[in-house]
Amino acid sequence: MMSDDLFQSEPLPPLAEKLRPHTLDEVIGQQHLIGENRPLRIAVDSGKPHSMLLWGPPGVGKTTLARILANSFDALFLPLSAVFSGVKDIRAAVEQARQALAGGRQTILFVDEVHRFNKAQQDAFLPYVESGLITFIGATTENPSFEVNSALLSRAQVYTLQALSVQDLQTLCERVFRLPEHQHFRIDAAQTEKIATLADGDARRLLNMVEQLLTAAQAQNITVLDDAFLQQTLGTQLRRFDKGGDAFYDQISALHKSVRGSHPNAALYWFCRMIDGGADARYLARRMVRMAWEDIGLADPRALQIANDAAATYERLGSPEGELALAQAVIYLACAAKSNAGYNAYNQARAFVAEQSSHPVPVHLRNAPTKLMKELGYGRAYRYAHDEPNAYAAGESYMPDGMDEPDFYRPTNRGLESKIGEKMALLQEWDKQALDQQEKR
């Protein structure tokens, strides 16, 4: 017969709660913020809280640090989640803060995922931050420069938290197995390192995996957590990858810059990191086509063809076979001659046209499909290039009347563009000769 205690007992707290640090000295990682003479350590030692934004990836201790700061200042800690809270909850928190102040106590209002609040919700904090009623601490995984409005951003110090190192996470893993209830389990350093590596900088992810291992071990009466048990229990664990956040854009930036910098091994590393993390290979293929146009251009037109062919191959074969084509395209792009001359020329031409008035097309360049147009002189004196020596109408102008031809496109001396540059120099010399002859007549 089951005991009534089964229904009366409290649920066991998760590992994350059991191991939550209560002082800065217990925190793992973030020494650039909490070490000796570092900003948050100085804040605690001074006893003077200030509003701040804690920016960093998931599972690096943003909420924990906010709680520790509140405890250190003996302040009322009011947590809100921007996912579930609204202006009504903010007002309720402000009322609690007023009551706390009446009792001589400060309030720290902690808003998790603050970037999810809209501008009006973020603005609702401002009067109370400015009056000193609350000390605001926001946590975000997104870049505050883009996701937090400027008024709130100007009133809060931004602190950047870093992903935890493998060594940090290994230390956390070892703390789990030092708990009295887990000391009978046996796990060696190679296994804790493997778990720490799979956690990929995220302490919460690590503790969830360890909890999964412990639950499976208890169910199977296993006390030795060896490599075979880890593989059987954890299976394939993808690394942390936010497909719409900073991690995503940081990695695609690293891939693009490695290609631009002509480092094929680094480019291949970032490509594989993104594929391993679950990035859409079609998105990567589109970015490679962009790289071919932006950073290689006419220095090696084959780069665009290879990028397009790789994208088409992926569409035909899918994953994982098609990823090989994309990987080889990345290598080719990184090794190809580089030129942004065409990219720069396009941007300069767009800016030039935007600044100019709408000049009419010169009469000699206009088409004359009707009798009236011919009578008006459309197309008259147009020189058909194929009938000219070298198929080039030397000295001809193709710009609006009175406008000199701009020098937008300046080929580099790399790859095919070196040949293009030679051709353009030759044509310019022919133009000069033709104009000199006209002046002599």
PDB file of C-alpha atoms in Angstrom, residues 16 21-22 33 37-38 53 62 99 118 135 151 153 182 191 206 230 257 278 288 294 331 348 378 401 409 425 429:
ATOM      1  CA  ALA A  16      20.128  23.964 -11.295  1.00  0.00           C
ATOM      2  CA  PRO A  21      25.429  30.044  -6.202  1.00  0.00           C
ATOM      3  CA  HIS A  22      24.524  32.427  -3.368  1.00  0.00           C
ATOM      4  CA  LEU A  33      32.942  40.901 -14.209  1.00  0.00           C
ATOM      5  CA  ASN A  37      38.539  44.920  -8.870  1.00  0.00           C
ATOM      6  CA  ARG A  38      36.024  43.993 -11.558  1.00  0.00           C
ATOM      7  CA  LEU A  53      21.770  45.056 -18.607  1.00  0.00           C
ATOM      8  CA  LYS A  62      22.451  36.169 -15.812  1.00  0.00           C
ATOM      9  CA  GLN A  99       5.897  49.466  -0.051  1.00  0.00           C
ATOM     10  CA  ASN A 118       8.033  46.403 -26.826  1.00  0.00           C
ATOM     11  CA  THR A 135      17.159  49.491  -9.588  1.00  0.00           C
ATOM     12  CA  ALA A 151      16.269  55.793 -23.376  1.00  0.00           C
ATOM     13  CA  LEU A 153      19.903  51.787 -22.642  1.00  0.00           C
ATOM     14  CA  HIS A 182      25.324  11.413  -6.051  1.00  0.00           C
ATOM     15  CA  GLN A 191      33.372  11.733 -19.432  1.00  0.00           C
ATOM     16  CA  LEU A 206      24.926  20.786 -18.867  1.00  0.00           C
ATOM     17  CA  LEU A 230      26.902   8.398 -22.165  1.00  0.00           C
ATOM     18  CA  LYS A 257      35.100  37.237 -43.267  1.00  0.00           C
ATOM     19  CA  GLY A 278      21.437  23.119 -37.396  1.00  0.00           C
ATOM     20  CA  MET A 288      27.873  32.018 -50.650  1.00  0.00           C
ATOM     21  CA  GLU A 294      30.502  40.989 -53.215  1.00  0.00           C
ATOM     22  CA  ILE A 331      36.930  26.323 -50.137  1.00  0.00           C
ATOM     23  CA  GLN A 348      28.923  54.636 -55.964  1.00  0.00           C
ATOM     24  CA  TYR A 378      16.270  60.145 -82.604  1.00  0.00           C
ATOM     25  CA  ASP A 401      24.861  65.694 -72.667  1.00  0.00           C
ATOM     26  CA  TYR A 409      34.555  50.838 -61.806  1.00  0.00           C
ATOM     27  CA  ALA A 425      43.141  51.211 -70.354  1.00  0.00           C
ATOM     28  CA  GLU A 429      43.773  55.390 -74.973  1.00  0.00           C
TER      29      GLU A 429
END
